[in-house]
Each structure stands twice: as C-alpha cells, then as structure tokens.
Amino acid sequence: FGFKGCQKIRGAQIRGLLEAKDFFLFDCDGVIWHGENAISGAAKVVNALIRRGKNVVFVTNNCTRPRENYMNKFTRLGFTEVMLEQIFSSSYCSALYLRDVVKVRGQVFVIGCEGLRRELLEAGIPCVEEADDPEATIYDCALAPDVKAVLVGHDDKLTFLKLAKASCYLRDPECLFLATDNDPWHPLSSGRILPGSGSLTAAIEVASGRKATVIGKPSRFMFECISSQFRGVDPAQCLMVGDRLETDMLFGFNCGLDTMLTLTGVSQIEEAQEYRDSEQTTNRSYVPDYVVDTIADFLPAFEE
Ligand code: PLP
Ligand code: CA
C-alpha cells in the first residue's frame, strides 16, 4: 500500500512536466478525438508542442486506415502541424513487422478492413486476393498454397468463411499468426459499442488452438518502430498519454515510459486507483503516473 501513481496534476505541475519531457506519445481515440470530432483544445495543444520543437508521435490501435488517411483526418480536424512520419498505427506497424522483422516470404491472409490491406500492399507485402464467390463455402472454396502469415484486425465484413480459412491456414505451424491489436471493444458516441480486433482474434485462437502475436499497444513493438525511425529516443524523456489503462498505460509501462491518463476516454480514475491499491503487484503496470481531465489542461502551460 502507499504505492505512488494516479497523481492528478494541473497548472504549474503540468508546465513542469511538459518542460521536462521532450518526446510525447499520444493515443488517438479518446485522447485527441472521439471518432470524427476533435477533443476541444487538443489540436491547439498538439500544434503548440510541435511548434515548440517537442517530438510528438501518435500511437493508435485503429488498424482500419492507412497512414495517408490519418494524415487527411489530422489536417481536417485542425492538427495542421502533424506530418505522416509522426503517425504510428497498428496497421502500419504490422506492415513493418511483416516486411522488416519476420521478412515474410509468401502471401498474407488478412482479416481486416480495406485500409489494412492497402497499408500492407504499400509496404510491398502480397495479400491473398479477397474476391470470394458469395456462394463459396469452406467445403469447396480454394485455399492459397503459399500463405505464410495470417493477420487479424478489425473487420466489419467478417464472414464465417474468412474465419474458417484463417483457421485452416493456421494448421500449418510455419504460418505466422499476428493480430494488429487485441482491443476488446470501442465505445461509440451513441452509447453502443464496437467489438474490437481482440474479439475476432479470440475466435481464431480458439479455432486454431494457437496464440496470436500482438503488434499494437500494449506490445513493445510499436515503440521499437518509433525508436527505429526517430534516432536516440530515450524512454526517460518520453510521456505516453492515453485513455485506456489496459492498452496505453500498460504500453507505457512495458516500454519504460512515464504515463498519463486523460479522462476523456474509456478508463475512469477510480479504475486506476483500484489497480494502484490492489494487493496484486502486477496490477501496478496499469497505473498511470499522472492523470488529467483532458489534454486541453496543457493549454495554460503554453501561455507566457
Ligand atoms: N480499433 C478500432 C477499429 C477503433 O474504432 C478504435 C477506436 O475508435 C481503436 C482501434 C482504438 O484506437 P486508439 O488506439 O486510437 O484509441
Ligand atoms: Ca484510445
């Protein structure tokens, strides 16, 4: 008991923290925007950090768009200082993993949206053509002979046939099993939820009896992607800002970064305090170092 964390900070403390750190990692949904709406003040904060010469990157588990699409979204929502090189999505990092880490030879069977497929093709990774005859079934459809990886991400057109094919490809122990992210669900503004990639991955894990390698947060791989593209990133100089304890705070913990929870998204401060005060010491990896109501609380720190 008495473990530190969850420190709610404001005013001069925020100013001090922003001065002390030189590398800021922002989660996207729930931190800088909600779906298609920017969080009030977020664009000003991000633009001001960049103009002050701070390094800023975005780490999102949303695998449904290629980076170019994110670029348009940043611009449209007023994040005018952001450049393509600052965007790290689970789809982009999955493409880098396949290309540079495992150097996949052969095709990738993708469960995911068109955007994920586009990101892979951009990196030169061949994907199995997804043009199934609507009448095809797992009893009579063709399977590609050279599938060396199955990659699972959020797919709003998931079919039983795709699930079945993925499970069949994974019978081959040489075929890699990757997941863009393991997010369970996402909030919609209507109060409904969207099942996340994790729910689809779980189905295939059950059917294949295998465990997927997760690329997105909380896996360290996203930070390795960032480190490989920004020379000399020192974890001690970084602040990871996110809204979800089980992805963002754990990611920061796994990578040795200071963490900040913002209360504009999924997790509540009470959940963070429960993790902090729990008997189980492993729960501390979910506890943010700092808490703010919104990243708009950074704004006064930029005033002279
Ligand atoms: N994946 C999907 C399909 C989503 O819709 C969302 C959020 O809306 C996310 C992942 C989570 O994104 P982030 O990591 O930016 O919070
Ligand atoms: Ca989020």
mmCIF file of C-alpha atoms and ligand atoms in Angstrom:
data_model
loop_
_atom_site.group_PDB
_atom_site.id
_atom_site.type_symbol
_atom_site.label_atom_id
_atom_site.label_comp_id
_atom_site.label_asym_id
_atom_site.label_seq_id
_atom_site.Cartn_x
_atom_site.Cartn_y
_atom_site.Cartn_z
ATOM 1 C CA PHE A 1 0.000 0.000 0.000
ATOM 2 C CA GLY A 2 1.086 3.583 -0.465
ATOM 3 C CA PHE A 3 2.347 2.861 -3.971
ATOM 4 C CA LYS A 4 2.552 6.134 -5.886
ATOM 5 C CA GLY A 5 0.677 6.864 -9.094
ATOM 6 C CA CYS A 6 -2.554 8.417 -10.354
ATOM 7 C CA GLN A 7 -1.289 11.862 -9.432
ATOM 8 C CA LYS A 8 -3.861 14.374 -10.642
ATOM 9 C CA ILE A 9 -1.854 17.310 -11.940
ATOM 10 C CA ARG A 10 -2.695 20.836 -13.012
ATOM 11 C CA GLY A 11 -1.228 24.280 -13.641
ATOM 12 C CA ALA A 12 2.429 24.587 -12.725
ATOM 13 C CA GLN A 13 2.865 20.813 -12.405
ATOM 14 C CA ILE A 14 1.753 20.308 -15.991
ATOM 15 C CA ARG A 15 4.050 23.089 -17.130
ATOM 16 C CA GLY A 16 6.954 21.441 -15.316
ATOM 17 C CA LEU A 17 6.224 18.057 -16.864
ATOM 18 C CA LEU A 18 5.942 19.496 -20.384
ATOM 19 C CA GLU A 19 9.273 21.237 -19.908
ATOM 20 C CA ALA A 20 10.939 18.115 -18.522
ATOM 21 C CA LYS A 21 9.901 15.772 -21.341
ATOM 22 C CA ASP A 22 10.950 16.073 -24.946
ATOM 23 C CA PHE A 23 9.048 13.192 -26.549
ATOM 24 C CA PHE A 24 5.259 12.897 -26.393
ATOM 25 C CA LEU A 25 3.313 9.840 -27.493
ATOM 26 C CA PHE A 26 -0.421 10.360 -27.907
ATOM 27 C CA ASP A 27 -3.040 7.695 -28.259
ATOM 28 C CA CYS A 28 -5.715 8.950 -30.697
ATOM 29 C CA ASP A 29 -9.289 7.892 -29.964
ATOM 30 C CA GLY A 30 -10.335 9.185 -26.554
ATOM 31 C CA VAL A 31 -7.304 11.493 -26.260
ATOM 32 C CA ILE A 32 -7.197 13.797 -29.277
ATOM 33 C CA TRP A 33 -10.502 12.902 -30.898
ATOM 34 C CA HIS A 34 -13.716 10.937 -30.497
ATOM 35 C CA GLY A 35 -14.396 9.329 -33.856
ATOM 36 C CA GLU A 36 -14.765 12.249 -36.267
ATOM 37 C CA ASN A 37 -14.735 15.028 -33.650
ATOM 38 C CA ALA A 38 -11.568 16.575 -32.248
ATOM 39 C CA ILE A 39 -11.483 16.883 -28.473
ATOM 40 C CA SER A 40 -11.813 20.530 -27.651
ATOM 41 C CA GLY A 41 -8.384 22.176 -27.365
ATOM 42 C CA ALA A 42 -6.466 19.057 -28.468
ATOM 43 C CA ALA A 43 -5.357 20.465 -31.817
ATOM 44 C CA LYS A 44 -4.040 23.614 -30.136
ATOM 45 C CA VAL A 45 -2.055 21.540 -27.658
ATOM 46 C CA VAL A 46 -0.559 19.257 -30.297
ATOM 47 C CA ASN A 47 0.301 22.125 -32.644
ATOM 48 C CA ALA A 48 1.879 24.097 -29.784
ATOM 49 C CA LEU A 49 4.047 21.158 -28.678
ATOM 50 C CA ILE A 50 5.292 20.643 -32.223
ATOM 51 C CA ARG A 51 5.972 24.355 -32.732
ATOM 52 C CA ARG A 52 7.986 24.378 -29.524
ATOM 53 C CA GLY A 53 10.260 21.736 -31.011
ATOM 54 C CA LYS A 54 8.976 18.811 -28.971
ATOM 55 C CA ASN A 55 8.892 15.394 -30.635
ATOM 56 C CA VAL A 56 5.293 14.244 -30.960
ATOM 57 C CA VAL A 57 4.073 10.897 -32.276
ATOM 58 C CA PHE A 58 0.673 9.219 -32.419
ATOM 59 C CA VAL A 59 0.195 5.575 -31.463
ATOM 60 C CA THR A 60 -3.194 4.217 -32.408
ATOM 61 C CA ASN A 61 -4.511 0.671 -32.350
ATOM 62 C CA ASN A 62 -7.025 1.597 -35.029
ATOM 63 C CA CYS A 63 -5.926 -0.523 -37.996
ATOM 64 C CA THR A 64 -8.720 0.449 -40.370
ATOM 65 C CA ARG A 65 -6.943 3.270 -42.249
ATOM 66 C CA PRO A 66 -3.608 3.624 -43.994
ATOM 67 C CA ARG A 67 -1.389 6.481 -42.808
ATOM 68 C CA GLU A 68 -2.390 8.742 -45.706
ATOM 69 C CA ASN A 69 -5.985 8.629 -44.479
ATOM 70 C CA TYR A 70 -4.883 9.574 -40.983
ATOM 71 C CA MET A 71 -2.941 12.440 -42.483
ATOM 72 C CA ASN A 72 -6.158 13.778 -44.046
ATOM 73 C CA LYS A 73 -8.002 13.323 -40.783
ATOM 74 C CA PHE A 74 -5.363 15.209 -38.782
ATOM 75 C CA THR A 75 -5.490 18.087 -41.230
ATOM 76 C CA ARG A 76 -9.298 18.108 -41.413
ATOM 77 C CA LEU A 77 -9.588 18.246 -37.620
ATOM 78 C CA GLY A 78 -7.092 21.127 -37.292
ATOM 79 C CA PHE A 79 -3.912 19.243 -36.333
ATOM 80 C CA THR A 80 -2.122 21.208 -39.009
ATOM 81 C CA GLU A 81 1.448 20.688 -37.771
ATOM 82 C CA VAL A 82 1.283 16.877 -37.918
ATOM 83 C CA MET A 83 3.215 15.012 -40.606
ATOM 84 C CA LEU A 84 2.936 11.473 -41.912
ATOM 85 C CA GLU A 85 6.175 10.397 -40.206
ATOM 86 C CA GLN A 86 4.601 11.071 -36.812
ATOM 87 C CA ILE A 87 1.774 8.563 -37.257
ATOM 88 C CA PHE A 88 2.189 5.010 -35.960
ATOM 89 C CA SER A 89 -0.903 2.876 -36.387
ATOM 90 C CA SER A 90 -1.222 -0.828 -35.694
ATOM 91 C CA SER A 91 -1.710 -1.387 -39.441
ATOM 92 C CA TYR A 92 1.481 0.475 -40.374
ATOM 93 C CA CYS A 93 3.455 -1.307 -37.639
ATOM 94 C CA SER A 94 2.047 -4.674 -38.754
ATOM 95 C CA ALA A 95 3.306 -3.964 -42.269
ATOM 96 C CA LEU A 96 6.765 -3.082 -40.908
ATOM 97 C CA TYR A 97 6.787 -6.216 -38.769
ATOM 98 C CA LEU A 98 5.969 -8.449 -41.731
ATOM 99 C CA ARG A 99 8.440 -6.697 -44.013
ATOM 100 C CA ASP A 100 11.398 -5.951 -41.729
ATOM 101 C CA VAL A 101 11.197 -8.277 -38.738
ATOM 102 C CA VAL A 102 9.933 -11.623 -40.000
ATOM 103 C CA LYS A 103 10.641 -10.779 -43.668
ATOM 104 C CA VAL A 104 7.638 -12.795 -44.742
ATOM 105 C CA ARG A 105 8.012 -14.774 -47.975
ATOM 106 C CA GLY A 106 4.706 -15.739 -49.497
ATOM 107 C CA GLN A 107 1.258 -14.260 -49.124
ATOM 108 C CA VAL A 108 -0.526 -12.885 -46.085
ATOM 109 C CA PHE A 109 -4.140 -13.817 -45.401
ATOM 110 C CA VAL A 110 -5.753 -10.703 -43.977
ATOM 111 C CA ILE A 111 -8.840 -10.424 -41.858
ATOM 112 C CA GLY A 112 -9.390 -6.694 -41.713
ATOM 113 C CA CYS A 113 -10.694 -3.635 -43.477
ATOM 114 C CA GLU A 114 -9.574 -2.434 -46.887
ATOM 115 C CA GLY A 115 -7.292 0.129 -45.187
ATOM 116 C CA LEU A 116 -5.196 -2.589 -43.541
ATOM 117 C CA ARG A 117 -4.758 -4.370 -46.842
ATOM 118 C CA ARG A 118 -3.762 -1.088 -48.517
ATOM 119 C CA GLU A 119 -1.107 -0.443 -45.872
ATOM 120 C CA LEU A 120 0.385 -3.908 -46.434
ATOM 121 C CA LEU A 121 0.397 -3.523 -50.210
ATOM 122 C CA GLU A 122 2.119 -0.151 -49.820
ATOM 123 C CA ALA A 123 4.915 -1.925 -47.921
ATOM 124 C CA GLY A 124 5.173 -4.461 -50.771
ATOM 125 C CA ILE A 125 3.554 -7.336 -48.893
ATOM 126 C CA PRO A 126 1.406 -9.587 -51.076
ATOM 127 C CA CYS A 127 -2.037 -10.311 -49.646
ATOM 128 C CA VAL A 128 -4.375 -13.121 -50.651
ATOM 129 C CA GLU A 129 -6.971 -11.753 -53.061
ATOM 130 C CA GLU A 130 -10.280 -11.397 -51.257
ATOM 131 C CA ALA A 131 -12.708 -11.931 -54.103
ATOM 132 C CA ASP A 132 -14.773 -14.846 -52.928
ATOM 133 C CA ASP A 133 -17.713 -16.132 -54.850
ATOM 134 C CA PRO A 134 -20.592 -15.277 -52.473
ATOM 135 C CA GLU A 135 -21.784 -18.881 -52.772
ATOM 136 C CA ALA A 136 -18.395 -20.372 -51.775
ATOM 137 C CA THR A 137 -18.144 -22.346 -48.548
ATOM 138 C CA ILE A 138 -15.284 -23.869 -46.580
ATOM 139 C CA TYR A 139 -16.269 -27.255 -48.084
ATOM 140 C CA ASP A 140 -15.480 -26.231 -51.636
ATOM 141 C CA CYS A 141 -13.509 -22.942 -51.708
ATOM 142 C CA ALA A 142 -9.911 -22.730 -52.882
ATOM 143 C CA LEU A 143 -7.113 -22.142 -50.352
ATOM 144 C CA ALA A 144 -3.977 -20.310 -51.476
ATOM 145 C CA PRO A 145 -0.922 -22.605 -51.378
ATOM 146 C CA ASP A 146 1.690 -20.101 -50.156
ATOM 147 C CA VAL A 147 0.144 -18.346 -47.151
ATOM 148 C CA LYS A 148 2.937 -17.634 -44.661
ATOM 149 C CA ALA A 149 1.035 -15.417 -42.236
ATOM 150 C CA VAL A 150 -2.483 -14.723 -41.037
ATOM 151 C CA LEU A 151 -3.010 -11.147 -39.853
ATOM 152 C CA VAL A 152 -6.182 -10.343 -37.923
ATOM 153 C CA GLY A 153 -7.546 -6.857 -37.380
ATOM 154 C CA HIS A 154 -10.874 -5.141 -37.006
ATOM 155 C CA ASP A 155 -13.093 -6.350 -39.854
ATOM 156 C CA ASP A 156 -16.637 -5.051 -40.218
ATOM 157 C CA LYS A 157 -17.272 -7.550 -43.033
ATOM 158 C CA LEU A 158 -16.092 -10.644 -41.212
ATOM 159 C CA THR A 159 -17.702 -13.803 -42.525
ATOM 160 C CA PHE A 160 -17.730 -17.375 -41.344
ATOM 161 C CA LEU A 161 -15.771 -18.282 -44.446
ATOM 162 C CA LYS A 162 -12.922 -15.894 -43.563
ATOM 163 C CA LEU A 163 -12.842 -17.285 -40.040
ATOM 164 C CA ALA A 164 -12.732 -20.823 -41.400
ATOM 165 C CA LYS A 165 -9.993 -20.053 -43.923
ATOM 166 C CA ALA A 166 -7.815 -18.337 -41.335
ATOM 167 C CA SER A 167 -8.175 -21.341 -39.044
ATOM 168 C CA CYS A 168 -7.207 -23.699 -41.898
ATOM 169 C CA TYR A 169 -4.107 -21.684 -42.853
ATOM 170 C CA LEU A 170 -3.016 -21.771 -39.222
ATOM 171 C CA ARG A 171 -2.939 -25.595 -39.248
ATOM 172 C CA ASP A 172 0.463 -25.114 -40.858
ATOM 173 C CA PRO A 173 2.875 -24.468 -37.950
ATOM 174 C CA GLU A 174 5.097 -22.421 -40.309
ATOM 175 C CA CYS A 175 2.265 -19.989 -40.930
ATOM 176 C CA LEU A 176 2.606 -16.988 -38.563
ATOM 177 C CA PHE A 177 -0.367 -15.767 -36.566
ATOM 178 C CA LEU A 178 -0.430 -11.997 -35.986
ATOM 179 C CA ALA A 179 -3.003 -9.583 -34.623
ATOM 180 C CA THR A 180 -2.901 -5.837 -35.308
ATOM 181 C CA ASP A 181 -4.113 -5.266 -31.752
ATOM 182 C CA ASN A 182 -6.023 -7.025 -29.043
ATOM 183 C CA ASP A 183 -8.560 -4.335 -28.132
ATOM 184 C CA PRO A 184 -11.767 -5.922 -26.799
ATOM 185 C CA TRP A 185 -14.265 -3.211 -27.821
ATOM 186 C CA HIS A 186 -14.572 0.500 -28.536
ATOM 187 C CA PRO A 187 -17.146 2.999 -27.359
ATOM 188 C CA LEU A 188 -19.405 4.669 -29.929
ATOM 189 C CA SER A 189 -20.845 8.094 -29.241
ATOM 190 C CA SER A 190 -24.348 6.611 -29.197
ATOM 191 C CA GLY A 191 -23.501 4.561 -26.122
ATOM 192 C CA ARG A 192 -23.255 1.409 -28.228
ATOM 193 C CA ILE A 193 -20.001 -0.474 -28.600
ATOM 194 C CA LEU A 194 -17.977 -1.812 -31.484
ATOM 195 C CA PRO A 195 -16.351 -5.222 -30.918
ATOM 196 C CA GLY A 196 -12.602 -4.779 -31.441
ATOM 197 C CA SER A 197 -9.886 -6.806 -33.158
ATOM 198 C CA GLY A 198 -9.351 -8.739 -29.932
ATOM 199 C CA SER A 199 -12.780 -10.303 -30.175
ATOM 200 C CA LEU A 200 -12.039 -11.615 -33.691
ATOM 201 C CA THR A 201 -8.562 -12.779 -32.733
ATOM 202 C CA ALA A 202 -10.050 -14.687 -29.799
ATOM 203 C CA ALA A 203 -12.366 -16.586 -32.144
ATOM 204 C CA ILE A 204 -9.445 -17.659 -34.328
ATOM 205 C CA GLU A 205 -7.295 -18.527 -31.332
ATOM 206 C CA VAL A 206 -9.993 -20.919 -30.193
ATOM 207 C CA ALA A 207 -10.456 -22.470 -33.626
ATOM 208 C CA SER A 208 -6.719 -22.837 -34.301
ATOM 209 C CA GLY A 209 -5.546 -23.661 -30.794
ATOM 210 C CA ARG A 210 -2.809 -21.041 -31.265
ATOM 211 C CA LYS A 211 -1.947 -17.671 -29.720
ATOM 212 C CA ALA A 212 -1.540 -14.582 -31.878
ATOM 213 C CA THR A 213 1.475 -12.288 -31.672
ATOM 214 C CA VAL A 214 0.085 -8.807 -30.975
ATOM 215 C CA ILE A 215 1.662 -5.883 -32.817
ATOM 216 C CA GLY A 216 -0.246 -2.897 -31.392
ATOM 217 C CA LYS A 217 -0.343 -1.488 -27.866
ATOM 218 C CA PRO A 218 0.460 -2.781 -25.251
ATOM 219 C CA SER A 219 3.154 -4.657 -27.190
ATOM 220 C CA ARG A 220 6.613 -3.053 -27.155
ATOM 221 C CA PHE A 221 6.889 -3.453 -30.906
ATOM 222 C CA MET A 222 5.194 -0.114 -31.625
ATOM 223 C CA PHE A 223 7.795 1.651 -29.520
ATOM 224 C CA GLU A 224 10.538 -0.211 -31.364
ATOM 225 C CA CYS A 225 9.058 1.094 -34.647
ATOM 226 C CA ILE A 226 9.170 4.624 -33.261
ATOM 227 C CA SER A 227 12.738 4.179 -31.959
ATOM 228 C CA SER A 228 13.853 2.828 -35.316
ATOM 229 C CA GLN A 229 12.556 5.944 -37.076
ATOM 230 C CA PHE A 230 13.486 8.635 -34.528
ATOM 231 C CA ARG A 231 17.136 8.376 -33.594
ATOM 232 C CA GLY A 232 18.079 8.455 -29.948
ATOM 233 C CA VAL A 233 14.652 8.239 -28.322
ATOM 234 C CA ASP A 234 15.287 7.984 -24.595
ATOM 235 C CA PRO A 235 12.384 6.349 -22.714
ATOM 236 C CA ALA A 236 13.178 8.562 -19.712
ATOM 237 C CA GLN A 237 12.395 11.622 -21.861
ATOM 238 C CA CYS A 238 9.023 10.268 -23.033
ATOM 239 C CA LEU A 239 5.465 10.774 -21.852
ATOM 240 C CA MET A 240 2.777 8.360 -23.065
ATOM 241 C CA VAL A 241 -0.694 9.933 -22.952
ATOM 242 C CA GLY A 242 -3.685 7.606 -23.287
ATOM 243 C CA ASP A 243 -7.245 6.919 -22.184
ATOM 244 C CA ARG A 244 -7.206 3.161 -21.636
ATOM 245 C CA LEU A 245 -5.364 1.536 -18.738
ATOM 246 C CA GLU A 246 -5.092 -1.944 -20.253
ATOM 247 C CA THR A 247 -3.600 -0.763 -23.545
ATOM 248 C CA ASP A 248 -1.996 2.677 -23.169
ATOM 249 C CA MET A 249 -0.764 2.637 -19.578
ATOM 250 C CA LEU A 250 0.463 -0.951 -19.927
ATOM 251 C CA PHE A 251 2.219 0.017 -23.174
ATOM 252 C CA GLY A 252 3.999 2.866 -21.389
ATOM 253 C CA PHE A 253 4.928 0.532 -18.542
ATOM 254 C CA ASN A 254 6.215 -2.141 -20.934
ATOM 255 C CA CYS A 255 8.400 0.415 -22.704
ATOM 256 C CA GLY A 256 9.672 2.199 -19.573
ATOM 257 C CA LEU A 257 7.827 5.489 -20.282
ATOM 258 C CA ASP A 258 6.124 7.841 -17.853
ATOM 259 C CA THR A 259 2.378 7.598 -18.371
ATOM 260 C CA MET A 260 -0.561 9.977 -18.231
ATOM 261 C CA LEU A 261 -4.235 9.016 -18.207
ATOM 262 C CA THR A 262 -6.646 11.526 -19.661
ATOM 263 C CA LEU A 263 -10.247 11.173 -18.556
ATOM 264 C CA THR A 264 -11.844 11.948 -21.941
ATOM 265 C CA GLY A 265 -11.985 8.298 -22.986
ATOM 266 C CA VAL A 266 -12.574 4.736 -21.826
ATOM 267 C CA SER A 267 -10.985 4.450 -18.354
ATOM 268 C CA GLN A 268 -12.063 6.224 -15.189
ATOM 269 C CA ILE A 269 -9.783 7.409 -12.399
ATOM 270 C CA GLU A 270 -11.468 5.015 -9.950
ATOM 271 C CA GLU A 271 -10.321 2.023 -12.025
ATOM 272 C CA ALA A 272 -6.764 3.344 -11.989
ATOM 273 C CA GLN A 273 -6.925 3.803 -8.213
ATOM 274 C CA GLU A 274 -8.229 0.254 -7.829
ATOM 275 C CA TYR A 275 -5.263 -1.095 -9.759
ATOM 276 C CA ARG A 276 -2.965 1.092 -7.656
ATOM 277 C CA ASP A 277 -4.398 -0.078 -4.356
ATOM 278 C CA SER A 278 -4.787 -3.744 -5.293
ATOM 279 C CA GLU A 279 -2.809 -6.413 -3.447
ATOM 280 C CA GLN A 280 -1.628 -7.848 -6.715
ATOM 281 C CA THR A 281 1.583 -6.049 -7.605
ATOM 282 C CA THR A 282 1.315 -6.918 -11.315
ATOM 283 C CA ASN A 283 -1.704 -4.582 -11.447
ATOM 284 C CA ARG A 284 0.672 -1.653 -10.990
ATOM 285 C CA SER A 285 1.610 -1.883 -14.636
ATOM 286 C CA TYR A 286 -1.833 -0.367 -15.402
ATOM 287 C CA VAL A 287 -1.432 2.602 -13.074
ATOM 288 C CA PRO A 288 -0.734 5.962 -14.721
ATOM 289 C CA ASP A 289 1.912 8.206 -13.205
ATOM 290 C CA TYR A 290 -0.249 11.266 -13.897
ATOM 291 C CA VAL A 291 -3.929 12.000 -14.524
ATOM 292 C CA VAL A 292 -5.569 14.995 -16.231
ATOM 293 C CA ASP A 293 -9.228 15.628 -17.075
ATOM 294 C CA THR A 294 -8.354 16.403 -20.703
ATOM 295 C CA ILE A 295 -5.203 17.276 -22.633
ATOM 296 C CA ALA A 296 -6.723 20.743 -23.023
ATOM 297 C CA ASP A 297 -5.424 21.157 -19.442
ATOM 298 C CA PHE A 298 -1.998 21.585 -21.106
ATOM 299 C CA LEU A 299 -3.070 24.847 -22.735
ATOM 300 C CA PRO A 300 -2.247 27.301 -19.898
ATOM 301 C CA ALA A 301 1.318 25.913 -19.914
ATOM 302 C CA PHE A 302 1.839 27.495 -23.342
ATOM 303 C CA GLU A 303 0.813 30.964 -22.201
ATOM 304 C CA GLU A 304 3.634 33.337 -21.351
HETATM 305 N N1 PLP B 1 -9.627 -0.031 -33.495
HETATM 306 C C1 PLP B 1 -10.806 0.418 -33.956
HETATM 307 C C2 PLP B 1 -11.492 -0.336 -35.032
HETATM 308 C C3 PLP B 1 -11.367 1.579 -33.431
HETATM 309 O O1 PLP B 1 -12.550 2.019 -33.890
HETATM 310 C C4 PLP B 1 -10.684 2.261 -32.393
HETATM 311 C C5 PLP B 1 -11.240 3.470 -31.803
HETATM 312 O O2 PLP B 1 -12.212 4.050 -32.251
HETATM 313 C C6 PLP B 1 -9.460 1.764 -31.948
HETATM 314 C C7 PLP B 1 -8.968 0.612 -32.522
HETATM 315 C C8 PLP B 1 -8.688 2.404 -30.844
HETATM 316 O O3 PLP B 1 -7.915 3.462 -31.298
HETATM 317 P P1 PLP B 1 -6.910 4.205 -30.330
HETATM 318 O O4 PLP B 1 -5.770 3.270 -30.060
HETATM 319 O O5 PLP B 1 -6.510 5.421 -31.110
HETATM 320 O O6 PLP B 1 -7.677 4.542 -29.100
HETATM 321 CA CA CA B 2 -7.681 5.321 -27.054
#
